[in-house]
mmCIF file of C-alpha atoms (C1' of nucleotides) in Angstrom:
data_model
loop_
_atom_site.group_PDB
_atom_site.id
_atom_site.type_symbol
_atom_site.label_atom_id
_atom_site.label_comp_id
_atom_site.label_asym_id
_atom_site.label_seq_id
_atom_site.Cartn_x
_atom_site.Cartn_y
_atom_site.Cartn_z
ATOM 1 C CA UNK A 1 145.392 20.739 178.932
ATOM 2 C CA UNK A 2 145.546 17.147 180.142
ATOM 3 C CA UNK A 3 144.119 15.625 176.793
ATOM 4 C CA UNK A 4 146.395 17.186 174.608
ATOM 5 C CA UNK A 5 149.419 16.636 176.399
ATOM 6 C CA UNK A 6 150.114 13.113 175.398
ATOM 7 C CA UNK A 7 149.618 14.738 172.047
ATOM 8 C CA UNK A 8 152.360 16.902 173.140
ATOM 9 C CA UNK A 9 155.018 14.503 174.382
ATOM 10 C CA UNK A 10 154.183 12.268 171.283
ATOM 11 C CA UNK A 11 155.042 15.086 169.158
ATOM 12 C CA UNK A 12 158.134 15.857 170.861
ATOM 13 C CA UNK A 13 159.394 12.379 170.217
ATOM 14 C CA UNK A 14 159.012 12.453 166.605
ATOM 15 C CA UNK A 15 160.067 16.087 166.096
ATOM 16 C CA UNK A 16 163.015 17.221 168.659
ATOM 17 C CA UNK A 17 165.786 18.806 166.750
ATOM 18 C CA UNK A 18 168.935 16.573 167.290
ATOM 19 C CA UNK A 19 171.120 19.480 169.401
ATOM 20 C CA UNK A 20 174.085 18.897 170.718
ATOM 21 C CA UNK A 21 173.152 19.767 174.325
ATOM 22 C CA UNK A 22 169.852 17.179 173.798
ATOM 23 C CA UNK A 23 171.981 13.782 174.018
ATOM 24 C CA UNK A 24 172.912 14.521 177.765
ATOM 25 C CA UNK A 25 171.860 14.300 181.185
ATOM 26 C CA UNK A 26 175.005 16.005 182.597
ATOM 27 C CA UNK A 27 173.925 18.707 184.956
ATOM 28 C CA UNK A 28 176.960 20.828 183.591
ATOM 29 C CA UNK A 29 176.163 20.666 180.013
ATOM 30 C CA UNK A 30 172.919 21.499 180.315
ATOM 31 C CA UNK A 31 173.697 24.510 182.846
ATOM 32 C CA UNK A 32 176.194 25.579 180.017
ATOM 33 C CA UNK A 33 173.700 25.437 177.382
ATOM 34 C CA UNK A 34 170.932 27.349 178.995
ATOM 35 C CA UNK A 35 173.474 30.375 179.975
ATOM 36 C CA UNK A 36 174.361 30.379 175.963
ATOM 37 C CA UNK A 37 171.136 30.326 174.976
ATOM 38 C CA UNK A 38 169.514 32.962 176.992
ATOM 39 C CA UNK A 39 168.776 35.983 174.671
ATOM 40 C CA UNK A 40 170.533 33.748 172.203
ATOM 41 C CA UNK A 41 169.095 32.166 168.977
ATOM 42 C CA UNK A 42 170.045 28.290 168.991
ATOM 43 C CA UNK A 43 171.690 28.364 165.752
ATOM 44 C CA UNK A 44 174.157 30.850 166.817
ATOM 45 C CA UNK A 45 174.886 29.426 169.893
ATOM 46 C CA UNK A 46 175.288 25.541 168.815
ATOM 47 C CA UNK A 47 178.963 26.315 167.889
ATOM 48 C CA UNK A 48 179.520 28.208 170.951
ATOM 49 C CA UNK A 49 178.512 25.398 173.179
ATOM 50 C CA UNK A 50 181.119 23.127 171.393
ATOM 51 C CA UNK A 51 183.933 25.139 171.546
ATOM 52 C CA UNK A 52 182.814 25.972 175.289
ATOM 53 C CA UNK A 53 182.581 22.434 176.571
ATOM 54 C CA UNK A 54 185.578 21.417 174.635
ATOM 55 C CA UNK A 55 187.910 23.738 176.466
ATOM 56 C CA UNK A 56 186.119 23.859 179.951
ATOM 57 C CA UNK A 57 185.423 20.314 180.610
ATOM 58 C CA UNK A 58 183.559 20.787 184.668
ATOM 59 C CA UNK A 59 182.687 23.755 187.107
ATOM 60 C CA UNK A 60 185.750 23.296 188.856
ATOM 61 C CA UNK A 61 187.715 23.915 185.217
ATOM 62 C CA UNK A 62 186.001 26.957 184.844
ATOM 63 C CA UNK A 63 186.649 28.545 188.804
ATOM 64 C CA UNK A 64 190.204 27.428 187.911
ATOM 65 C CA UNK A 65 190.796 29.228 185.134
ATOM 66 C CA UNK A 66 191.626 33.171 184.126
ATOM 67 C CA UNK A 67 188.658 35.042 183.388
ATOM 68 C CA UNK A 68 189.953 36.418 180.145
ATOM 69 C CA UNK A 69 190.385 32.631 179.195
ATOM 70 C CA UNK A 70 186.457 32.412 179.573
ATOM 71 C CA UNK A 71 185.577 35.515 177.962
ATOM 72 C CA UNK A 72 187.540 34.219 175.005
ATOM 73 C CA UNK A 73 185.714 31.453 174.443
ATOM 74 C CA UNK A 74 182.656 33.737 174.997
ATOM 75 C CA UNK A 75 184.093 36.897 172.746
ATOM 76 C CA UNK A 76 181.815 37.630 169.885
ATOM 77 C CA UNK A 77 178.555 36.449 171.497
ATOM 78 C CA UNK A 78 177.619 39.370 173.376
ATOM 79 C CA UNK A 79 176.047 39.619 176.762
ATOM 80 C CA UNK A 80 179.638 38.797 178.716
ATOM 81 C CA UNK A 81 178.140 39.503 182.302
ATOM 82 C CA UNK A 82 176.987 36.024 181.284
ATOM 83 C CA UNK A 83 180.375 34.531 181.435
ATOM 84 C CA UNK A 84 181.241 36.699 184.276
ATOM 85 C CA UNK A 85 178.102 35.112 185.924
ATOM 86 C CA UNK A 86 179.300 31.438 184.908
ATOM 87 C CA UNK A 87 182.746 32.209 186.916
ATOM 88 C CA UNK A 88 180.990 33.079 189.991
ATOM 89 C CA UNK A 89 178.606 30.059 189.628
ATOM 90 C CA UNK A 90 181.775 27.669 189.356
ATOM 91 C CA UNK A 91 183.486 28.867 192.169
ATOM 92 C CA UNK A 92 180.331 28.425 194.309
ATOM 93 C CA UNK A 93 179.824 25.235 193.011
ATOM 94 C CA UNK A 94 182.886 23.919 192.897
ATOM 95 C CA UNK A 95 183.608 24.877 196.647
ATOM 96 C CA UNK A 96 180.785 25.020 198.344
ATOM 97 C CA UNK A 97 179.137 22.029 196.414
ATOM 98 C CA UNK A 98 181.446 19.876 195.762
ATOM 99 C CA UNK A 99 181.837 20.418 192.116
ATOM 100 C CA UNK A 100 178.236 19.502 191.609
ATOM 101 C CA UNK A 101 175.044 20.818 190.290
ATOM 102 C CA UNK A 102 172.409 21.054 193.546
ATOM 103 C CA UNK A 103 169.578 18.577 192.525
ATOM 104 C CA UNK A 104 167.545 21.455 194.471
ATOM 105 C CA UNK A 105 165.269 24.333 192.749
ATOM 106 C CA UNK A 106 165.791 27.073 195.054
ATOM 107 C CA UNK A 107 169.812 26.458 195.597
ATOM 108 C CA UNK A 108 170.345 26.153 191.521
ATOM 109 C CA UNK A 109 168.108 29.533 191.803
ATOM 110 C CA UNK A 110 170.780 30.947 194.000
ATOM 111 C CA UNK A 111 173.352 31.107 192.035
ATOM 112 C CA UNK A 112 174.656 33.773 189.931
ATOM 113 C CA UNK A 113 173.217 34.089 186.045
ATOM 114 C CA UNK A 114 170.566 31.755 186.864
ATOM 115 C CA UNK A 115 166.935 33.293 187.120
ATOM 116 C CA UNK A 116 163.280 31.798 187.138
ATOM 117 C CA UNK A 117 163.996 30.304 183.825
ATOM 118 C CA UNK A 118 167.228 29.108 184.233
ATOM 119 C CA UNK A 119 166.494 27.367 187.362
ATOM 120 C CA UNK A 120 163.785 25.459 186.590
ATOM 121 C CA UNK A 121 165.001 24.514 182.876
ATOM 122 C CA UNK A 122 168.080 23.180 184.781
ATOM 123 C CA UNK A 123 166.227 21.384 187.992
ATOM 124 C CA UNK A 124 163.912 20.105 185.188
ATOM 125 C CA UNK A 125 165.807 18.763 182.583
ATOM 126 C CA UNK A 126 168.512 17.506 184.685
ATOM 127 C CA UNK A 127 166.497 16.340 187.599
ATOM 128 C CA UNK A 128 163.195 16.182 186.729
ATOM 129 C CA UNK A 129 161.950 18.483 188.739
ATOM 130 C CA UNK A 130 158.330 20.045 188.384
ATOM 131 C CA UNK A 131 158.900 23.387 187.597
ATOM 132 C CA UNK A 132 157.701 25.277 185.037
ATOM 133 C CA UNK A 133 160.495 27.039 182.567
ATOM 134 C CA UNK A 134 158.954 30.318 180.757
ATOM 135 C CA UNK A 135 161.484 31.919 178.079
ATOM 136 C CA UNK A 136 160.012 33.686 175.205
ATOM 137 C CA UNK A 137 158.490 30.508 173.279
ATOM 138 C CA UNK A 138 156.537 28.904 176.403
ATOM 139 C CA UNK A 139 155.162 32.801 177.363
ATOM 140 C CA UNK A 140 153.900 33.107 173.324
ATOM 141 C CA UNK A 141 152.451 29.481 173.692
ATOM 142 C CA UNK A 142 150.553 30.284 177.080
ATOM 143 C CA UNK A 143 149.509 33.392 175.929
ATOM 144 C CA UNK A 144 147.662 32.039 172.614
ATOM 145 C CA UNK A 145 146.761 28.396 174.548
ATOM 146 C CA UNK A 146 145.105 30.362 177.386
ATOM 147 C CA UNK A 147 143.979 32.988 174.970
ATOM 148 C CA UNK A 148 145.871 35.942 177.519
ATOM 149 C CA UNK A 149 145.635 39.336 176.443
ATOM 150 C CA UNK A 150 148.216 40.422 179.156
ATOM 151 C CA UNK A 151 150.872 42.009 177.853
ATOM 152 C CA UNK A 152 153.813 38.989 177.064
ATOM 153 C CA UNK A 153 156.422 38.818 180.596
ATOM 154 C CA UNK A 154 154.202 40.639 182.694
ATOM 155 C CA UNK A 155 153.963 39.870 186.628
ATOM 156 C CA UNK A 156 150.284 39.028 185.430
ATOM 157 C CA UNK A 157 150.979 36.981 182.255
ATOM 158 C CA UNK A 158 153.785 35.173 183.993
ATOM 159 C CA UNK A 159 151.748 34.341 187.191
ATOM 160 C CA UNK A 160 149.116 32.642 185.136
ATOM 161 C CA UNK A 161 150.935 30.580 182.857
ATOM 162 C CA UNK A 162 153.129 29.274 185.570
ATOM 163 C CA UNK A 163 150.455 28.098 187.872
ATOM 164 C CA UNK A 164 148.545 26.849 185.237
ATOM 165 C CA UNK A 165 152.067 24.497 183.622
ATOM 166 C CA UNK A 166 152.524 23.571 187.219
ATOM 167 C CA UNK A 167 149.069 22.604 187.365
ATOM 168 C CA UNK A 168 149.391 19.924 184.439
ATOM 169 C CA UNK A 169 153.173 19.164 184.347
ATOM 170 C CA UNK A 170 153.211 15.491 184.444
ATOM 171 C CA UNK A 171 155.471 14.371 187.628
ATOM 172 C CA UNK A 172 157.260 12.583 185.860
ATOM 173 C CA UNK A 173 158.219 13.852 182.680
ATOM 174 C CA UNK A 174 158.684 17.240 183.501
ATOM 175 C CA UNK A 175 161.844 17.795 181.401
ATOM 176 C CA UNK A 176 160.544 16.579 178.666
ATOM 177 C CA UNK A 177 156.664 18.324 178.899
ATOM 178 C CA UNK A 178 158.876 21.580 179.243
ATOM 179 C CA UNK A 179 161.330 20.945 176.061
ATOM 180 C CA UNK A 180 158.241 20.275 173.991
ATOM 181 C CA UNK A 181 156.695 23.136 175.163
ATOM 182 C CA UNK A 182 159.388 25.321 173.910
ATOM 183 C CA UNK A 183 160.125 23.261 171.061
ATOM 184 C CA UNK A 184 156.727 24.097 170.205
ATOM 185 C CA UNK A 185 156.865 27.717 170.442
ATOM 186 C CA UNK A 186 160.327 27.960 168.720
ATOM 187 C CA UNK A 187 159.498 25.906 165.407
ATOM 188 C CA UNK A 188 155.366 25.444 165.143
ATOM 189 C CA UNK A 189 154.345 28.276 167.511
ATOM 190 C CA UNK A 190 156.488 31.017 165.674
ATOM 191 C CA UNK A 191 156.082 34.604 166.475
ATOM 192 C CA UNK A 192 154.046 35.605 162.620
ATOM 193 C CA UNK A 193 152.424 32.673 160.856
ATOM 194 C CA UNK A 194 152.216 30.359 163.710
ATOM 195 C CA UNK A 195 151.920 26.586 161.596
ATOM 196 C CA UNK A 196 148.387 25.683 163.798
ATOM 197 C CA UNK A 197 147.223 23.301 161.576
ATOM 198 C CA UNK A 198 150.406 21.216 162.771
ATOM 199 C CA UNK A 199 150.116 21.720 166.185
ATOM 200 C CA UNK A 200 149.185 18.968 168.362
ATOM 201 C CA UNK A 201 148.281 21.874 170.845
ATOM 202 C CA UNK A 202 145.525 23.537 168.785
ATOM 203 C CA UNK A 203 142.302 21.696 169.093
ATOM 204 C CA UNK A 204 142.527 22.639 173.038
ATOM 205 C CA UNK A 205 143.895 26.008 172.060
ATOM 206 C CA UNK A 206 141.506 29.274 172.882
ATOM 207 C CA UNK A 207 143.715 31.253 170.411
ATOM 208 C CA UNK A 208 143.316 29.298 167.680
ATOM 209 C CA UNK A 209 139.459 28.003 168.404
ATOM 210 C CA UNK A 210 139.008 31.835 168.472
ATOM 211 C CA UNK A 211 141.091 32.408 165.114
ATOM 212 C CA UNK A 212 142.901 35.334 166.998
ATOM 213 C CA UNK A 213 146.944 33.564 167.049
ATOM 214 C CA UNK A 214 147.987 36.111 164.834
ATOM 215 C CA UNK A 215 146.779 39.339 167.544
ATOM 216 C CA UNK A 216 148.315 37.093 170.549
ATOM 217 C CA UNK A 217 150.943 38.076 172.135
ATOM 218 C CA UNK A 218 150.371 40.850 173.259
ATOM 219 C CA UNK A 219 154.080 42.867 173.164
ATOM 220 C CA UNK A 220 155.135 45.836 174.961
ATOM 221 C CA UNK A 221 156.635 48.439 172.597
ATOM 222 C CA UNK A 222 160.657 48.753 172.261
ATOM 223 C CA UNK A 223 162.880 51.338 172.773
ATOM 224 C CA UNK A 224 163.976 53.193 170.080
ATOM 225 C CA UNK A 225 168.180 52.743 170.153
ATOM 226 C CA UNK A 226 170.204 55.653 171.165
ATOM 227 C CA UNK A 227 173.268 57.105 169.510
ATOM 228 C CA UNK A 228 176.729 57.445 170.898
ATOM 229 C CA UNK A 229 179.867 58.588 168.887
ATOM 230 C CA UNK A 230 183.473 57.184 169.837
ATOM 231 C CA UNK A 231 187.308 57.989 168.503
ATOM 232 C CA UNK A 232 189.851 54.862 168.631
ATOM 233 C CA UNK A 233 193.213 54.866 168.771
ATOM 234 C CA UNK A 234 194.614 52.296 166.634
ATOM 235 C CA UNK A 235 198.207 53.215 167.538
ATOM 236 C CA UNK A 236 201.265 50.741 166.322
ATOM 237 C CA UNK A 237 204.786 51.692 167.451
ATOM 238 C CA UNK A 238 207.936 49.543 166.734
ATOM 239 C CA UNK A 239 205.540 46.173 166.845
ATOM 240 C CA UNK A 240 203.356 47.067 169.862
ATOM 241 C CA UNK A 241 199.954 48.693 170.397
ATOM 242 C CA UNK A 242 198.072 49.731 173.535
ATOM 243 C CA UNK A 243 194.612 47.946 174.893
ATOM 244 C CA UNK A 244 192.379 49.459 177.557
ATOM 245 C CA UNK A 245 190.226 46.559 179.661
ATOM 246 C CA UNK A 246 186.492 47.773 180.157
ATOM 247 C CA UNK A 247 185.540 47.423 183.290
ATOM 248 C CA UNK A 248 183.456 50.116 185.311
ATOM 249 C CA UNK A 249 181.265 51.156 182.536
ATOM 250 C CA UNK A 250 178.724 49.344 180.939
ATOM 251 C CA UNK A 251 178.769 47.692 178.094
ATOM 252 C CA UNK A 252 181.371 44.922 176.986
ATOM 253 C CA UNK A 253 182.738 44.802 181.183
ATOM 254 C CA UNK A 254 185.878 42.878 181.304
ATOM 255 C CA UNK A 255 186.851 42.743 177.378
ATOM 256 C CA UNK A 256 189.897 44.686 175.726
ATOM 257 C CA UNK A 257 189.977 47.089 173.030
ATOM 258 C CA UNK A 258 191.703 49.909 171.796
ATOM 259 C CA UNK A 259 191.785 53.651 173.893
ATOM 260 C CA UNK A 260 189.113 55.276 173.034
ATOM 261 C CA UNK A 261 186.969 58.703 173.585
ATOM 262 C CA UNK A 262 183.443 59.670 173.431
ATOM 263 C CA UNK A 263 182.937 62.658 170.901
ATOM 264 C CA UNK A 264 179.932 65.235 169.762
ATOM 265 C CA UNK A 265 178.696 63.990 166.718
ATOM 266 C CA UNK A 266 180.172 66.469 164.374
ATOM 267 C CA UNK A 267 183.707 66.663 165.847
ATOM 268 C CA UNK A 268 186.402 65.655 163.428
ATOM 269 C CA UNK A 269 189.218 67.222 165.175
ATOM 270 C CA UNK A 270 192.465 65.033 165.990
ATOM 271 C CA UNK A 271 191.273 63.736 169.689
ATOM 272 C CA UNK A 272 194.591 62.542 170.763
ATOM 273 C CA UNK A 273 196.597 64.814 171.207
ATOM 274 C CA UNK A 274 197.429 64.083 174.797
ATOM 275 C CA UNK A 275 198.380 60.866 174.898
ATOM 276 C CA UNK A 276 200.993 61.623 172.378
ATOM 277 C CA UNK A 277 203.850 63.812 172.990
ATOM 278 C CA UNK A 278 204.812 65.250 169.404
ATOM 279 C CA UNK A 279 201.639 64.127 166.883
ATOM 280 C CA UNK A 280 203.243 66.169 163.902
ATOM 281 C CA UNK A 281 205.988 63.197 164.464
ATOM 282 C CA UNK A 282 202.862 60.796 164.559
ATOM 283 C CA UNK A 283 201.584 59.333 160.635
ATOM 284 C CA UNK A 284 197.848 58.628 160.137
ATOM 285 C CA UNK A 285 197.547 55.503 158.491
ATOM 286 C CA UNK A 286 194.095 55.603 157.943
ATOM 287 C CA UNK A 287 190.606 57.469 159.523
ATOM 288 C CA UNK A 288 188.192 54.861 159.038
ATOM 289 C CA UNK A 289 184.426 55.630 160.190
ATOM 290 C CA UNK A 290 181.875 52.450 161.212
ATOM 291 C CA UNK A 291 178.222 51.861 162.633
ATOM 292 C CA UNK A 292 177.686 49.509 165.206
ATOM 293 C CA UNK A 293 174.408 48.327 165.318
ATOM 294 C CA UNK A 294 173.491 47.335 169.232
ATOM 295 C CA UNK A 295 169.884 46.406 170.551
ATOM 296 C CA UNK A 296 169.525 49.812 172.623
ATOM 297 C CA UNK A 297 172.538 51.402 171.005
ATOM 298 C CA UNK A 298 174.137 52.613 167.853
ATOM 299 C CA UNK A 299 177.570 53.470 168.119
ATOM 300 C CA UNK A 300 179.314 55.495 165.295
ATOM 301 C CA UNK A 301 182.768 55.153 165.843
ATOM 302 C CA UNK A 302 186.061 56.380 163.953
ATOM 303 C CA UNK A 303 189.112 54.854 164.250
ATOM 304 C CA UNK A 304 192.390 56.185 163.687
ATOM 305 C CA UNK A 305 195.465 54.174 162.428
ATOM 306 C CA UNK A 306 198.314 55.255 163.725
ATOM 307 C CA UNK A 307 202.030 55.310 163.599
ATOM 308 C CA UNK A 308 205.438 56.393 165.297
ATOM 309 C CA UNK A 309 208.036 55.443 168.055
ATOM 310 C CA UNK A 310 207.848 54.416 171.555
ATOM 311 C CA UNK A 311 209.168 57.474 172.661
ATOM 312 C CA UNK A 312 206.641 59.475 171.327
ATOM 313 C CA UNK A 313 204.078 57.896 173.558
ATOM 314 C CA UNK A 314 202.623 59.261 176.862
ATOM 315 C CA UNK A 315 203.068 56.305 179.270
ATOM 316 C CA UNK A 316 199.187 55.599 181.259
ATOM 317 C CA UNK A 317 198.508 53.048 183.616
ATOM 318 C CA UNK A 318 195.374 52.747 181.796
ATOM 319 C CA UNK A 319 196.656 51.359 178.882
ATOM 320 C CA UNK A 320 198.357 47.780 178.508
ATOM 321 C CA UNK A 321 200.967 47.574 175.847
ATOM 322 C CA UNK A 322 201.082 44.901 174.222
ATOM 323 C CA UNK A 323 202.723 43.175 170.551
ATOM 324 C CA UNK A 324 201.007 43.560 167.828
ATOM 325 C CA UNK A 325 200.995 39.833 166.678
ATOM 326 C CA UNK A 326 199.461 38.830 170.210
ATOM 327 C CA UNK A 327 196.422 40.634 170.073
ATOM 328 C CA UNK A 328 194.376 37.272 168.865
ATOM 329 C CA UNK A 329 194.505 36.061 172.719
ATOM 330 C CA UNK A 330 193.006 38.843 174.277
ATOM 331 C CA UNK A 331 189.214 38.656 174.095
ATOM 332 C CA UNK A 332 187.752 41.597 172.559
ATOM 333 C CA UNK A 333 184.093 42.854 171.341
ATOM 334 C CA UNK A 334 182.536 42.722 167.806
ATOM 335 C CA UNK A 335 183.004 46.113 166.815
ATOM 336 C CA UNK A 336 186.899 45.568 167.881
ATOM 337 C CA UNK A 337 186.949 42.586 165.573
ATOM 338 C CA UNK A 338 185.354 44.554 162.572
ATOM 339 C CA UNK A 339 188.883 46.913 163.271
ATOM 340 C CA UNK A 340 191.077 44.136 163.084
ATOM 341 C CA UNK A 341 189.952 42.163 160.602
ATOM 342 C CA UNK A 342 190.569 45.361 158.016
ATOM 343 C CA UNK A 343 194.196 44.465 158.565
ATOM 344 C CA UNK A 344 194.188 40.630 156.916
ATOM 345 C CA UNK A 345 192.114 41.924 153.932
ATOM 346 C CA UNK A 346 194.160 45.410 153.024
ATOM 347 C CA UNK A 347 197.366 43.351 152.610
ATOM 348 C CA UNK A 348 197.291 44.742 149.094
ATOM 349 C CA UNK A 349 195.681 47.795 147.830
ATOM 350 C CA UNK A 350 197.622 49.944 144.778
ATOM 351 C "C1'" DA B 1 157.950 48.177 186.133
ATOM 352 C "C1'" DA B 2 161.596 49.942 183.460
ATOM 353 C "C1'" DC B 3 166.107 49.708 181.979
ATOM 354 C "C1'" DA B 4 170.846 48.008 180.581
ATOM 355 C "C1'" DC B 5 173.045 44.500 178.521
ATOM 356 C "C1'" DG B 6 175.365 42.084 172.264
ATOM 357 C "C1'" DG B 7 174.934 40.185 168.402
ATOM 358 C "C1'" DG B 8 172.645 37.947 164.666
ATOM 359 C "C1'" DG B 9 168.924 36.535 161.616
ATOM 360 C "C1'" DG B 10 164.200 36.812 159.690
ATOM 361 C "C1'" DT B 11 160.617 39.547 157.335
ATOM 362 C "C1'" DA C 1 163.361 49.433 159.914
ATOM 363 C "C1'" DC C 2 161.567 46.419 163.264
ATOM 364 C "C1'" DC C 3 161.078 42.095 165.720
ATOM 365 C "C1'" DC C 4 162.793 38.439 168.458
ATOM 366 C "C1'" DC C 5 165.912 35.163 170.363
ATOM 367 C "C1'" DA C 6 165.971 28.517 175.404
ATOM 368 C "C1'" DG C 7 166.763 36.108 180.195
ATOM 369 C "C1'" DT C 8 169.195 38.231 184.320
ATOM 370 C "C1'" DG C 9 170.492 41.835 187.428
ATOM 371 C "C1'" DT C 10 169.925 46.523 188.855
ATOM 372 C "C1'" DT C 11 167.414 50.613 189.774
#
DNA sequence: AACACGGGGGT
DNA sequence: ACCCCAGTGTT
């Protein structure tokens, strides 16, 4: 690799992106970008970064805070044991480090939400450390550079791109030898129709001297998704309605939404009937029936609108009552904001 | 090694 | 539909 990798560098230079994390050096920023972007495309997470820097301003702002304050910023971009994760990592940080980033592999390594790629994007970027940093692009780059029929992630795979990057990282650019490799993989090295002929990789590249970068990687099959089917209870009494918080299941951990039970698929009975004490006093605004489309899930899920008074409402500890109007602070999942936002657009129907 | 964990965008 | 994304933690 070591002729091509001025070639490398040089093209980096000219043909970085301009992202908002890439005009920094601050240890923080860069640890909050790399927890957004994991499993996260860089387009959707550029406006999540802003917002999140702009209202959590160190690690010792973010152990300070209330952790529904951080999953708000967080709510709509999925994964939130990543923001749980971020919570623990600023408390450690900010007292048992001082409020600082380690400038050391295996302690950034150590903390919570931060695995082999995280750590050594982090120690690299930030502190030039010589570690390799394999996400999806740098695995799909190794794979077709060192012509590895592995399958993509494996122990294998992983073993041999990582020794061989550690082999040739230059010592003293590792940060950016490991942004350009990425770079590479995320706009030249693409998944289909990788743009060789542009690559300043290619005339070392076994893949492509070998004309087979369109059979590399090598990809484990996927899951097919499985189906679950859910009743809400949209329930509005005298200006309030009633939130659950998620917490010992799952999926969405720590965020609110409405009470809610799991159902066969054909049920269409009434589900409710015991958490409210007369339902022929109860009015159904509306049944309303949506598909949630998850990675390894799809959830069909009916909600019910409805209405009466406080005193026809079985009091649980479960659920958190709450006004109407307020609901905007609490931080809640996609398929909760698909319910709500129904409200601001049927202000007017004949 | 396999699985759970969100949501969005490209083809 | 299916694939993949600047992956990590648990089983």
């Amino acid at each position: 690799m070591d002729r091509v990798i001025p070639d490398l560098l040089i093209w980096y230079r000219q043909n970085a992106r301009d992202l908002p994390w890439r005009n920094t050096q601050d240890p923080y920023r860069i640890w909050v970008s790399e927890i957004i972007l994991q499993q996260t495309r860089v387009e959707q997470g550029k406006s999540f970064y802003m917002n999140f820097i702009n209202n959590f301003h160190d690690f010792c702002h973010i152990a300070n805070s209330p952790e529904d304050s951080i999953l708000r910023v967080w709510q709509g971009l999925g994964y939130y044991s990543r923001a749980r994760n971020m919570i623990k990592t600023a408390e450690i940080i900010c007292h048992d480090f001082g409020g600082k980033m380690p400038a050391n592999h295996k302690q950034i390594l150590s903390l919570p939400g931060i695995g082999a790629y995280t750590a050594a994007a982090i120690a690299s970027f930030a502190f030039g450390l010589p570690h390799a940093a394999l996400d999806g692009n740098v695995r799909r780059v190794g794979s077709r550079f060192l012509g590895l029929y592995e399958v993509l992630g494996s122990k294998q795979s992983d073993k041999i791109i990582t020794e061989y990057l550690e082999q040739h990282i230059p010592i003293n650019e590792a940060g950016e030898f490991n942004q350009a490799l990425i770079e590479i993989g995320a706009t030249v090295c693409k998944p289909q129709k990788p743009d060789c002929h542009s690559c300043p990789l290619s005339k070392q590249c076994v893949a492509y001297q070998k004309n087979t970068q369109n059979e590399l990687p090598v990809v484990a099959r996927k899951k097919a998704p499985v189906n679950s089917y859910l009743d809400y209870m949209w329930l509005e009494a005298d200006g309030y309605t009633w939130l659950t918080k998620r917490d010992n299941h799952g999926i969405w951990k720590g965020l609110y939404e409405f009470p809610s039970k799991t159902r066969d698929a054909e049920t269409r009975n009434f589900p409710f009937e015991d958490w409210i004490i007369n339902p022929e006093y109860a009015s159904i605004l509306s049944v309303k029936e949506y598909k949630h489309q998850l990675t390894h899930r799809t959830i069909y899920a009916r909600l019910w609108h409805l209405s009466t008074s406080l005193n026809n409402i079985v009091n649980k500890n479960e659920f958190t009552r709450i006004e109407s109007v307020s609901i905007e602070a609490y931080p809640v999942h996609r398929l909760m904001l698909k319910f709500i936002e129904q409200k601001e657009t049927t202000t007017h129907h004949d």
